[in-house]
Amino acid sequence: MPIMRTINKGRVPVKIYTDDIDSGACEQLANIARLPFIHSHIAAMPDVHRGIGATVGSVIPTRGAIVPAAVGVDIGCGMNAVRLSLSGTELPDSLKKTREAIEEAVPVGFNMHKSVKARRSTLTPLDAGLEKILQLHPTVGKMIKNIGRTWSQQIGTLGGGNHFIELCLDENDDVWVMLHSGSRGIGNVIGRYFINLAKQDMRRLQQNLPDKDLAYFTEGTEYFDDYVHAVQWGQDYAMANRREMMRLTLDALKGVLPYFVITKEAINCHHNYVSIEQHFGEHVYLTRKGAISARDGELGIIPGSMGAKSFIVKGKGNADSFHSCSHGAGRTMSRTVAKRTFNTDDLREQTKGVECRKDAAVVDEIPGAYKDIDQVMANQSDLIDIVHTLKQVVCVKG
């Protein structure tokens, strides 16, 4: 579908690819549009919903400035998916051991590996980049316990919240492995540190903001280059984390599934990140907060909730969306409201046929707390084509 709604309350318009958006998210988008360095317009994807400062599902082009809260604290969060040479008929009748094998191989929640699992070729460039960050901003190292041990032993770990590892079947009954995670504890502290630093800058410069969480760094100021380096490091770390997690997951599956090889890697993509791109005649810092790149012909991954469908998609290079599309279904209620609304009986009902945890600790991730993924996909038919439709049969949550 084309753009369904436009907000004209700021310096630039906000173009929205859905009419399912609440007033809080609309106000956040209008606030972003009031910032003096927004280029052209802001695009809001069909999964758009209220975030902290910046709206989840927003694509924000800026000239000469970056808003750290728009990138967020899970820097580089994103998806990875591979197709295996297995069909659904080759899977065991019970997938409990499959789930347990993944959970044994990949620490979840706040847990990390007992020793470093990543290869030295992965660790060395990350180590050098982090050392530069800590030399310039030693406070970052004090914000996380045992930072040297933590960052290296959390590579290849899942985290919590909406992060997951799934075994899925596509429309041809082919088996896929799909996972979702980001930059873990180290990305979180880098994000929080620079968000607070930007707020201090705004107070010192006496900048009036429509929302204090929209504090920003501009090119040429004291911390701009440091943030650009730090956020790129966080994005590289997140990419490495997903690669290592996929490797560990596939190794674990080799012990419980019939012989397989990888037949196709869909993509390893960010959906919380900033990059330098050209749009509407200018090079801009493009922040995708809950959105993925969807250039013409580019493959991407759009997951649904833990009981719904997910999709491998191909971008159409839509200019108005800044070559972007949604990063998922998008929440319709907060985690707190979800826990008040649903119980474990509801979770078991809504995740029938999926081998997953069905306890109170993951009720906030129940499918009923998310938008209808089919409607989300219909609303972005101008942005992407569907290549594969996936249905999960195993879901590992933190």
Short mmCIF file of C-alpha atoms in Angstrom, two decimals:
data_model
loop_
_atom_site.label_atom_id
_atom_site.label_comp_id
_atom_site.label_asym_id
_atom_site.label_seq_id
_atom_site.Cartn_x
_atom_site.Cartn_y
_atom_site.Cartn_z
CA MET A 1 0.00 0.00 0.00
CA PRO A 2 1.11 3.61 -0.46
CA ILE A 3 1.61 6.16 2.32
CA MET A 4 -1.56 6.07 4.41
CA ARG A 5 -1.13 9.11 6.64
CA THR A 6 0.99 12.27 6.76
CA ILE A 7 1.73 14.42 9.81
CA ASN A 8 2.53 18.07 9.10
CA LYS A 9 3.33 19.46 12.55
CA GLY A 10 7.09 19.92 12.21
CA ARG A 11 9.63 21.43 9.85
CA VAL A 12 9.26 18.43 7.55
CA PRO A 13 6.38 16.00 6.97
CA VAL A 14 6.13 12.53 8.46
CA LYS A 15 4.99 9.89 5.97
CA ILE A 16 3.37 6.86 7.63
CA TYR A 17 2.75 3.47 6.01
CA THR A 18 -0.16 2.53 8.30
CA ASP A 19 -3.24 3.99 9.93
CA ASP A 20 -2.67 1.79 13.01
CA ILE A 21 -0.70 4.27 15.09
CA ASP A 22 -1.46 5.75 18.51
CA SER A 23 -1.36 9.41 19.51
CA GLY A 24 1.82 8.99 21.56
CA ALA A 25 3.77 7.70 18.58
CA CYS A 26 2.34 10.49 16.40
CA GLU A 27 3.52 13.10 18.90
CA GLN A 28 6.99 11.55 19.04
CA LEU A 29 7.25 11.62 15.26
CA ALA A 30 6.11 15.26 15.17
CA ASN A 31 8.77 16.13 17.75
CA ILE A 32 11.51 14.53 15.65
CA ALA A 33 10.23 16.43 12.60
CA ARG A 34 10.75 19.70 14.52
CA LEU A 35 14.52 19.20 14.79
CA PRO A 36 16.47 21.68 12.63
CA PHE A 37 18.62 19.15 10.74
CA ILE A 38 16.04 16.67 9.42
CA HIS A 39 16.36 16.23 5.65
CA SER A 40 13.33 15.94 3.35
CA HIS A 41 10.89 14.05 5.61
CA ILE A 42 10.59 11.21 8.13
CA ALA A 43 9.21 7.78 7.19
CA ALA A 44 7.28 5.60 9.64
CA MET A 45 6.99 1.90 8.89
CA PRO A 46 3.80 -0.22 9.34
CA ASP A 47 5.07 -1.63 12.66
CA VAL A 48 5.51 1.86 14.14
CA HIS A 49 4.93 2.31 17.88
CA ARG A 50 5.99 4.56 20.72
CA GLY A 51 9.59 4.29 21.90
CA ILE A 52 11.88 6.28 24.22
CA GLY A 53 12.42 9.67 22.62
CA ALA A 54 12.40 8.36 19.06
CA THR A 55 9.62 6.20 17.68
CA VAL A 56 10.24 2.52 16.96
CA GLY A 57 9.69 1.90 13.26
CA SER A 58 10.98 5.30 12.17
CA VAL A 59 13.52 6.20 9.48
CA ILE A 60 15.25 9.51 10.17
CA PRO A 61 17.56 11.31 7.70
CA THR A 62 19.75 13.97 9.32
CA ARG A 63 22.26 16.45 7.94
CA GLY A 64 25.35 17.07 10.06
CA ALA A 65 23.90 15.60 13.25
CA ILE A 66 22.94 12.30 14.91
CA VAL A 67 20.43 11.65 17.73
CA PRO A 68 21.89 8.85 19.90
CA ALA A 69 18.49 7.93 21.40
CA ALA A 70 17.18 7.35 17.89
CA VAL A 71 19.80 4.66 17.40
CA GLY A 72 18.99 3.46 20.92
CA VAL A 73 20.84 1.26 23.40
CA ASP A 74 20.65 -2.05 21.54
CA ILE A 75 23.05 -0.75 18.90
CA GLY A 76 23.07 -2.87 15.77
CA CYS A 77 20.22 -5.14 16.86
CA GLY A 78 19.10 -7.21 13.90
CA MET A 79 18.45 -10.55 12.26
CA ASN A 80 20.27 -13.48 10.68
CA ALA A 81 18.73 -16.41 8.78
CA VAL A 82 20.02 -19.45 6.87
CA ARG A 83 18.23 -22.21 4.97
CA LEU A 84 19.25 -25.83 5.59
CA SER A 85 19.21 -28.86 3.31
CA LEU A 86 16.45 -30.42 5.43
CA SER A 87 12.71 -30.69 4.98
CA GLY A 88 10.12 -30.65 7.71
CA THR A 89 9.46 -34.36 7.22
CA GLU A 90 13.04 -35.08 8.32
CA LEU A 91 12.63 -33.36 11.69
CA PRO A 92 11.99 -35.53 14.76
CA ASP A 93 8.40 -35.84 16.01
CA SER A 94 9.36 -34.15 19.28
CA LEU A 95 11.50 -31.02 19.03
CA LYS A 96 12.11 -30.62 22.75
CA LYS A 97 15.67 -31.97 22.50
CA THR A 98 16.30 -29.60 19.60
CA ARG A 99 15.28 -26.62 21.72
CA GLU A 100 17.32 -27.86 24.67
CA ALA A 101 20.40 -28.35 22.46
CA ILE A 102 20.21 -24.73 21.31
CA GLU A 103 19.68 -23.49 24.87
CA GLU A 104 22.70 -25.50 26.00
CA ALA A 105 24.90 -24.02 23.26
CA VAL A 106 23.76 -20.38 23.41
CA PRO A 107 23.45 -18.58 26.77
CA VAL A 108 20.25 -16.53 27.09
CA GLY A 109 19.09 -13.61 29.26
CA PHE A 110 21.92 -12.03 31.25
CA ASN A 111 24.09 -15.14 30.93
CA MET A 112 27.32 -15.40 28.95
CA HIS A 113 29.77 -18.11 27.93
CA LYS A 114 32.08 -19.46 30.63
CA SER A 115 34.98 -18.88 28.26
CA VAL A 116 35.50 -17.00 24.99
CA LYS A 117 33.89 -18.85 22.07
CA ALA A 118 34.57 -16.37 19.27
CA ARG A 119 37.51 -16.77 16.92
CA ARG A 120 40.61 -14.61 17.39
CA SER A 121 40.06 -13.11 13.92
CA THR A 122 36.71 -11.79 15.21
CA LEU A 123 38.02 -10.55 18.55
CA THR A 124 41.19 -8.72 17.46
CA PRO A 125 39.63 -5.84 15.47
CA LEU A 126 36.86 -5.46 18.04
CA ASP A 127 39.42 -5.33 20.85
CA ALA A 128 41.34 -2.53 19.12
CA GLY A 129 38.17 -0.53 18.45
CA LEU A 130 36.92 -0.85 22.00
CA GLU A 131 40.32 0.17 23.38
CA LYS A 132 40.01 3.47 21.50
CA ILE A 133 36.56 4.07 22.99
CA LEU A 134 37.78 3.36 26.51
CA GLN A 135 40.85 5.58 26.13
CA LEU A 136 38.67 8.55 25.18
CA HIS A 137 35.76 7.69 27.50
CA PRO A 138 36.98 5.59 30.47
CA THR A 139 33.60 5.97 32.19
CA VAL A 140 32.19 3.45 29.70
CA GLY A 141 34.46 0.80 31.19
CA LYS A 142 33.13 1.51 34.69
CA MET A 143 29.50 1.04 33.64
CA ILE A 144 29.77 -2.71 33.08
CA LYS A 145 31.25 -5.27 35.46
CA ASN A 146 34.49 -6.90 34.29
CA ILE A 147 34.23 -5.26 30.89
CA GLY A 148 37.14 -7.14 29.29
CA ARG A 149 35.65 -10.49 30.23
CA THR A 150 32.04 -9.54 29.60
CA TRP A 151 32.23 -8.15 26.07
CA SER A 152 34.28 -11.07 24.76
CA GLN A 153 32.29 -13.81 26.50
CA GLN A 154 28.95 -12.34 25.48
CA ILE A 155 29.74 -12.70 21.77
CA GLY A 156 27.53 -15.56 20.64
CA THR A 157 24.82 -15.01 23.27
CA LEU A 158 21.15 -14.17 22.88
CA GLY A 159 20.05 -11.73 25.56
CA GLY A 160 16.41 -11.35 26.59
CA GLY A 161 13.27 -9.42 25.67
CA ASN A 162 12.20 -9.98 22.08
CA HIS A 163 15.46 -11.66 21.07
CA PHE A 164 15.09 -15.24 19.88
CA ILE A 165 16.49 -18.23 17.99
CA GLU A 166 14.01 -20.15 15.85
CA LEU A 167 13.75 -23.21 13.67
CA CYS A 168 11.22 -22.49 10.91
CA LEU A 169 9.59 -24.15 7.90
CA ASP A 170 8.94 -22.23 4.69
CA GLU A 171 6.19 -22.66 2.08
CA ASN A 172 8.23 -25.47 0.47
CA ASP A 173 8.69 -27.26 3.84
CA ASP A 174 12.39 -26.31 3.82
CA VAL A 175 14.00 -25.80 7.24
CA TRP A 176 15.45 -22.41 8.22
CA VAL A 177 17.35 -21.18 11.27
CA MET A 178 16.55 -17.58 12.16
CA LEU A 179 17.82 -15.48 15.06
CA HIS A 180 17.45 -11.98 16.46
CA SER A 181 19.93 -10.21 18.75
CA GLY A 182 22.18 -7.16 19.05
CA SER A 183 25.18 -5.74 20.87
CA ARG A 184 24.39 -7.14 24.32
CA GLY A 185 25.63 -5.45 27.53
CA ILE A 186 28.49 -3.53 25.97
CA GLY A 187 26.23 -1.97 23.34
CA ASN A 188 23.77 -1.01 26.05
CA VAL A 189 26.33 0.89 28.13
CA ILE A 190 27.80 2.63 25.07
CA GLY A 191 24.31 3.72 24.06
CA ARG A 192 23.36 4.95 27.53
CA TYR A 193 26.67 6.76 27.99
CA PHE A 194 26.46 8.75 24.77
CA ILE A 195 22.73 9.49 25.19
CA ASN A 196 23.54 11.06 28.56
CA LEU A 197 26.53 12.88 27.10
CA ALA A 198 24.31 14.37 24.39
CA LYS A 199 21.84 15.54 27.04
CA GLN A 200 24.69 17.24 28.93
CA ASP A 201 25.72 18.96 25.70
CA MET A 202 22.19 20.25 25.16
CA ARG A 203 22.08 21.69 28.69
CA ARG A 204 25.49 23.30 28.32
CA LEU A 205 24.58 24.82 24.96
CA GLN A 206 21.12 25.76 26.27
CA GLN A 207 19.43 24.07 23.36
CA ASN A 208 15.65 23.87 23.55
CA LEU A 209 14.35 20.48 22.49
CA PRO A 210 10.81 19.25 21.88
CA ASP A 211 11.81 16.17 23.95
CA LYS A 212 14.89 15.87 26.18
CA ASP A 213 15.50 12.37 24.76
CA LEU A 214 16.13 13.92 21.34
CA ALA A 215 19.48 15.35 22.44
CA TYR A 216 22.00 15.23 19.59
CA PHE A 217 25.60 15.67 18.51
CA THR A 218 26.46 17.88 15.53
CA GLU A 219 29.46 17.56 13.24
CA GLY A 220 32.49 19.44 14.50
CA THR A 221 31.47 19.33 18.17
CA GLU A 222 33.57 17.65 20.84
CA TYR A 223 31.93 14.23 20.93
CA PHE A 224 30.50 13.76 17.43
CA ASP A 225 33.38 11.75 15.96
CA ASP A 226 33.69 9.72 19.16
CA TYR A 227 30.04 8.72 18.93
CA VAL A 228 30.29 7.83 15.26
CA HIS A 229 33.23 5.54 16.07
CA ALA A 230 31.46 4.02 19.08
CA VAL A 231 28.18 3.37 17.29
CA GLN A 232 30.00 1.77 14.35
CA TRP A 233 31.88 -0.43 16.80
CA GLY A 234 28.58 -1.45 18.42
CA GLN A 235 27.14 -2.31 15.02
CA ASP A 236 30.19 -4.40 14.15
CA TYR A 237 29.93 -6.16 17.52
CA ALA A 238 26.24 -6.96 16.94
CA MET A 239 27.00 -8.39 13.50
CA ALA A 240 29.76 -10.57 14.98
CA ASN A 241 27.46 -11.67 17.79
CA ARG A 242 24.85 -12.94 15.34
CA ARG A 243 27.49 -14.73 13.23
CA GLU A 244 28.90 -16.51 16.28
CA MET A 245 25.45 -17.35 17.60
CA MET A 246 24.46 -18.84 14.26
CA ARG A 247 27.65 -20.92 14.17
CA LEU A 248 27.01 -22.25 17.69
CA THR A 249 23.37 -22.98 16.91
CA LEU A 250 24.20 -24.92 13.75
CA ASP A 251 26.86 -26.91 15.60
CA ALA A 252 24.29 -27.78 18.28
CA LEU A 253 21.73 -28.85 15.67
CA LYS A 254 24.22 -31.22 14.08
CA GLY A 255 24.01 -33.31 17.26
CA VAL A 256 20.21 -33.71 17.21
CA LEU A 257 19.09 -33.43 13.56
CA PRO A 258 19.85 -35.51 10.45
CA TYR A 259 22.88 -34.48 8.39
CA PHE A 260 22.48 -31.09 6.70
CA VAL A 261 24.40 -28.33 4.97
CA ILE A 262 23.58 -24.64 4.59
CA THR A 263 21.93 -24.03 1.23
CA LYS A 264 21.32 -20.30 1.46
CA GLU A 265 22.15 -17.40 3.75
CA ALA A 266 19.35 -14.86 3.56
CA ILE A 267 20.99 -11.93 5.30
CA ASN A 268 22.69 -10.68 8.45
CA CYS A 269 21.11 -7.26 8.85
CA HIS A 270 20.77 -4.49 11.41
CA HIS A 271 17.49 -2.81 12.25
CA ASN A 272 18.69 -0.38 14.96
CA TYR A 273 21.54 1.55 13.38
CA VAL A 274 22.85 4.58 11.54
CA SER A 275 24.64 4.68 8.18
CA ILE A 276 25.74 7.27 5.64
CA GLU A 277 23.50 7.10 2.57
CA GLN A 278 22.37 9.31 -0.28
CA HIS A 279 18.69 10.27 -0.43
CA PHE A 280 16.92 13.06 -2.27
CA GLY A 281 20.14 14.60 -3.53
CA GLU A 282 22.15 14.66 -0.30
CA HIS A 283 24.39 12.44 1.75
CA VAL A 284 22.74 12.02 5.14
CA TYR A 285 23.12 10.10 8.36
CA LEU A 286 20.19 7.73 8.05
CA THR A 287 18.99 6.28 11.33
CA ARG A 288 16.73 3.24 11.11
CA LYS A 289 15.17 2.71 14.54
CA GLY A 290 13.28 -0.52 14.06
CA ALA A 291 13.53 -0.68 10.27
CA ILE A 292 15.68 -2.56 7.77
CA SER A 293 17.30 -1.55 4.52
CA ALA A 294 15.18 -2.51 1.49
CA ARG A 295 17.15 -1.35 -1.53
CA ASP A 296 16.02 -2.67 -4.89
CA GLY A 297 16.68 -6.42 -4.93
CA GLU A 298 18.12 -6.50 -1.39
CA LEU A 299 17.09 -9.43 0.80
CA GLY A 300 15.80 -8.81 4.32
CA ILE A 301 14.11 -10.54 7.24
CA ILE A 302 10.83 -9.46 8.86
CA PRO A 303 9.90 -11.62 11.86
CA GLY A 304 6.46 -11.92 13.37
CA SER A 305 5.79 -12.76 17.01
CA MET A 306 6.70 -16.12 18.56
CA GLY A 307 3.45 -17.71 17.38
CA ALA A 308 3.07 -16.05 14.00
CA LYS A 309 4.67 -16.10 10.57
CA SER A 310 7.95 -14.47 9.52
CA PHE A 311 9.15 -13.44 6.09
CA ILE A 312 12.20 -13.34 3.86
CA VAL A 313 11.64 -10.30 1.64
CA LYS A 314 13.21 -8.50 -1.31
CA GLY A 315 13.36 -4.71 -1.33
CA LYS A 316 11.83 -2.51 -4.01
CA GLY A 317 14.03 0.54 -3.35
CA ASN A 318 11.09 2.82 -2.53
CA ALA A 319 12.43 6.40 -2.33
CA ASP A 320 9.82 7.78 0.09
CA SER A 321 10.69 5.08 2.64
CA PHE A 322 14.42 5.83 2.20
CA HIS A 323 14.76 2.29 0.81
CA SER A 324 13.43 0.82 4.07
CA CYS A 325 10.73 -1.48 5.40
CA SER A 326 9.49 -2.72 8.78
CA HIS A 327 11.66 -4.76 11.14
CA GLY A 328 8.84 -6.91 12.52
CA ALA A 329 5.21 -6.89 13.59
CA GLY A 330 5.49 -4.09 16.16
CA ARG A 331 4.01 -4.09 19.65
CA THR A 332 0.43 -3.05 20.35
CA MET A 333 0.89 -3.01 24.11
CA SER A 334 3.75 -2.54 26.55
CA ARG A 335 5.32 -5.47 28.35
CA THR A 336 3.66 -4.38 31.60
CA VAL A 337 0.21 -4.24 30.00
CA ALA A 338 0.80 -7.58 28.27
CA LYS A 339 1.57 -9.25 31.61
CA ARG A 340 -1.62 -7.78 33.10
CA THR A 341 -3.71 -8.83 30.10
CA PHE A 342 -2.49 -12.37 29.40
CA ASN A 343 -1.49 -15.44 31.42
CA THR A 344 0.32 -18.69 30.75
CA ASP A 345 -2.88 -20.37 29.54
CA ASP A 346 -3.18 -17.68 26.87
CA LEU A 347 0.48 -18.17 25.96
CA ARG A 348 0.05 -21.93 25.54
CA GLU A 349 -3.01 -21.37 23.36
CA GLN A 350 -1.36 -18.74 21.16
CA THR A 351 1.85 -20.78 20.66
CA LYS A 352 0.25 -24.14 19.84
CA GLY A 353 2.51 -26.19 17.61
CA VAL A 354 5.65 -24.28 18.63
CA GLU A 355 8.26 -25.93 20.87
CA CYS A 356 9.07 -23.03 23.21
CA ARG A 357 8.98 -21.83 26.77
CA LYS A 358 5.42 -21.23 27.93
CA ASP A 359 6.05 -19.83 31.42
CA ALA A 360 5.17 -16.54 33.11
CA ALA A 361 8.59 -15.01 32.40
CA VAL A 362 7.86 -14.80 28.66
CA VAL A 363 4.16 -13.86 28.74
CA ASP A 364 5.10 -10.30 27.71
CA GLU A 365 6.23 -11.79 24.36
CA ILE A 366 2.85 -13.40 23.66
CA PRO A 367 1.62 -12.97 20.06
CA GLY A 368 -1.43 -11.04 21.29
CA ALA A 369 0.85 -8.18 22.38
CA TYR A 370 1.92 -7.61 18.76
CA LYS A 371 0.27 -6.25 15.62
CA ASP A 372 -1.15 -8.64 13.02
CA ILE A 373 1.90 -9.45 10.88
CA ASP A 374 -0.27 -10.11 7.81
CA GLN A 375 -1.66 -6.58 7.97
CA VAL A 376 1.82 -5.16 8.53
CA MET A 377 3.02 -6.94 5.40
CA ALA A 378 0.01 -5.79 3.37
CA ASN A 379 0.71 -2.19 4.38
CA GLN A 380 4.23 -2.32 2.91
CA SER A 381 3.53 -3.97 -0.42
CA ASP A 382 5.00 -0.84 -2.05
CA LEU A 383 8.27 -1.40 -0.16
CA ILE A 384 9.01 -5.14 -0.50
CA ASP A 385 8.08 -8.39 -2.19
CA ILE A 386 7.72 -11.58 -0.14
CA VAL A 387 10.25 -14.25 -1.15
CA HIS A 388 9.58 -16.86 1.56
CA THR A 389 6.98 -17.24 4.30
CA LEU A 390 8.31 -18.95 7.42
CA LYS A 391 6.45 -20.60 10.31
CA GLN A 392 8.41 -21.38 13.45
CA VAL A 393 8.37 -24.85 15.00
CA VAL A 394 11.01 -24.12 17.67
CA CYS A 395 11.52 -20.82 19.49
CA VAL A 396 14.23 -20.12 22.06
CA LYS A 397 13.71 -17.02 24.23
CA GLY A 398 15.90 -15.33 26.82
#
